[in-house]
Short mmCIF file of C-alpha atoms in Angstrom, two decimals:
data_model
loop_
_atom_site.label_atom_id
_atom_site.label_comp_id
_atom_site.label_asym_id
_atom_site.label_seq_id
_atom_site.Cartn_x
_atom_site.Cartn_y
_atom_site.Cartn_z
CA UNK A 62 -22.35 -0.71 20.16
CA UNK A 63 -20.79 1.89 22.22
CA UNK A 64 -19.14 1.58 25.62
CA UNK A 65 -17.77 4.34 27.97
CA UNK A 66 -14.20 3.80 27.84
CA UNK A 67 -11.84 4.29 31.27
CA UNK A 68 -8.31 5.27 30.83
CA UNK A 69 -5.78 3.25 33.06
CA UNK A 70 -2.12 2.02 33.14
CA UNK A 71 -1.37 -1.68 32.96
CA UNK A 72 2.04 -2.91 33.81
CA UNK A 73 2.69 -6.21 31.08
CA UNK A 74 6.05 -8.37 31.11
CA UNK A 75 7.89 -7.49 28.32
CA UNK A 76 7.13 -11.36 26.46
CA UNK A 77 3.24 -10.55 27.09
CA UNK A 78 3.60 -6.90 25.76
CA UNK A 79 5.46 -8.14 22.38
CA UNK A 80 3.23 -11.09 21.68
CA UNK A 81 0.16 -8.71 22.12
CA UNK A 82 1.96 -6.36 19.66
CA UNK A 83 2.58 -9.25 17.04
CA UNK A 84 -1.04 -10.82 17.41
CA UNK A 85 -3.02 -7.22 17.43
CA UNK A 86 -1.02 -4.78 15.96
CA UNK A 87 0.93 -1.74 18.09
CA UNK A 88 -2.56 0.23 18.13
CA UNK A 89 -4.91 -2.16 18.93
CA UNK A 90 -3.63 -3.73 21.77
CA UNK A 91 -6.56 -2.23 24.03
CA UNK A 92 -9.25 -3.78 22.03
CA UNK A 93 -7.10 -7.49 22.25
CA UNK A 94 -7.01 -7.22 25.84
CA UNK A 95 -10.88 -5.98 26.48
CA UNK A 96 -11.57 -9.14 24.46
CA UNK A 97 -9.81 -11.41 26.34
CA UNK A 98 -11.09 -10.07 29.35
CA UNK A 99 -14.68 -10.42 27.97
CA UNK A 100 -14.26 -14.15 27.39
CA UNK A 101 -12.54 -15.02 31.03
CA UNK A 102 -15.52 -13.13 32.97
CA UNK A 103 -17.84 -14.53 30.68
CA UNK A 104 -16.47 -17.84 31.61
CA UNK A 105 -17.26 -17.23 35.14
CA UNK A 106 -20.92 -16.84 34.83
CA UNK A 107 -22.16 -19.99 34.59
CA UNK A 108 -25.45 -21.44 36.61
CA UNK A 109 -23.27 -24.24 37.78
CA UNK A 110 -22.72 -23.15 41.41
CA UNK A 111 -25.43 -20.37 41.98
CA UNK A 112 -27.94 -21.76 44.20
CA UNK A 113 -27.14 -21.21 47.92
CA UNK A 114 -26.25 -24.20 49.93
CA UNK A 115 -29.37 -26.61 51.34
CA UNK A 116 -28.73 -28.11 54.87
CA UNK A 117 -30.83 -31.28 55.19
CA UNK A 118 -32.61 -29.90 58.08
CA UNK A 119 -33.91 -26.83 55.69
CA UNK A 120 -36.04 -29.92 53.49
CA UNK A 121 -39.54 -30.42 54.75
CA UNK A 122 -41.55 -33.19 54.60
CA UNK A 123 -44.41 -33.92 52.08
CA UNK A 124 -47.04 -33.91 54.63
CA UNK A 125 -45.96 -30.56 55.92
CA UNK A 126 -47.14 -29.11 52.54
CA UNK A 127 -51.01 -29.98 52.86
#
């Protein structure tokens, strides 16, 4: 699959930068660090938390149904 790409400039501590380099590779340090941005939003989209907020007052009765 292809993705349109965006250039940009991220600033990385000198620790982060090397053990990117040793765990990807000098040229493939872009693709490492789309993946791990994949997985952490991916994280976040879970249906636990989605629904808005009920206030007891908003719940009807049974009878108000028929």
């Amino acid at each position: 699959m292809t993705y349109m790409v965006k250039k940009t400039t991220v600033l990385l501590r000198e620790d982060v930068y090397q053990a990117l380099k040793e765990k990807a590779g000098a040229k493939k340090i872009s693709s490492l660090i789309n993946e791990i941005l994949i997985e952490y939003f991916a994280k976040k989209e879970s249906m636990f938390g989605t629904m808005k907020r009920v206030d007891v007052a908003d719940l009807r009765d049974h009878r108000e149904r028929l």
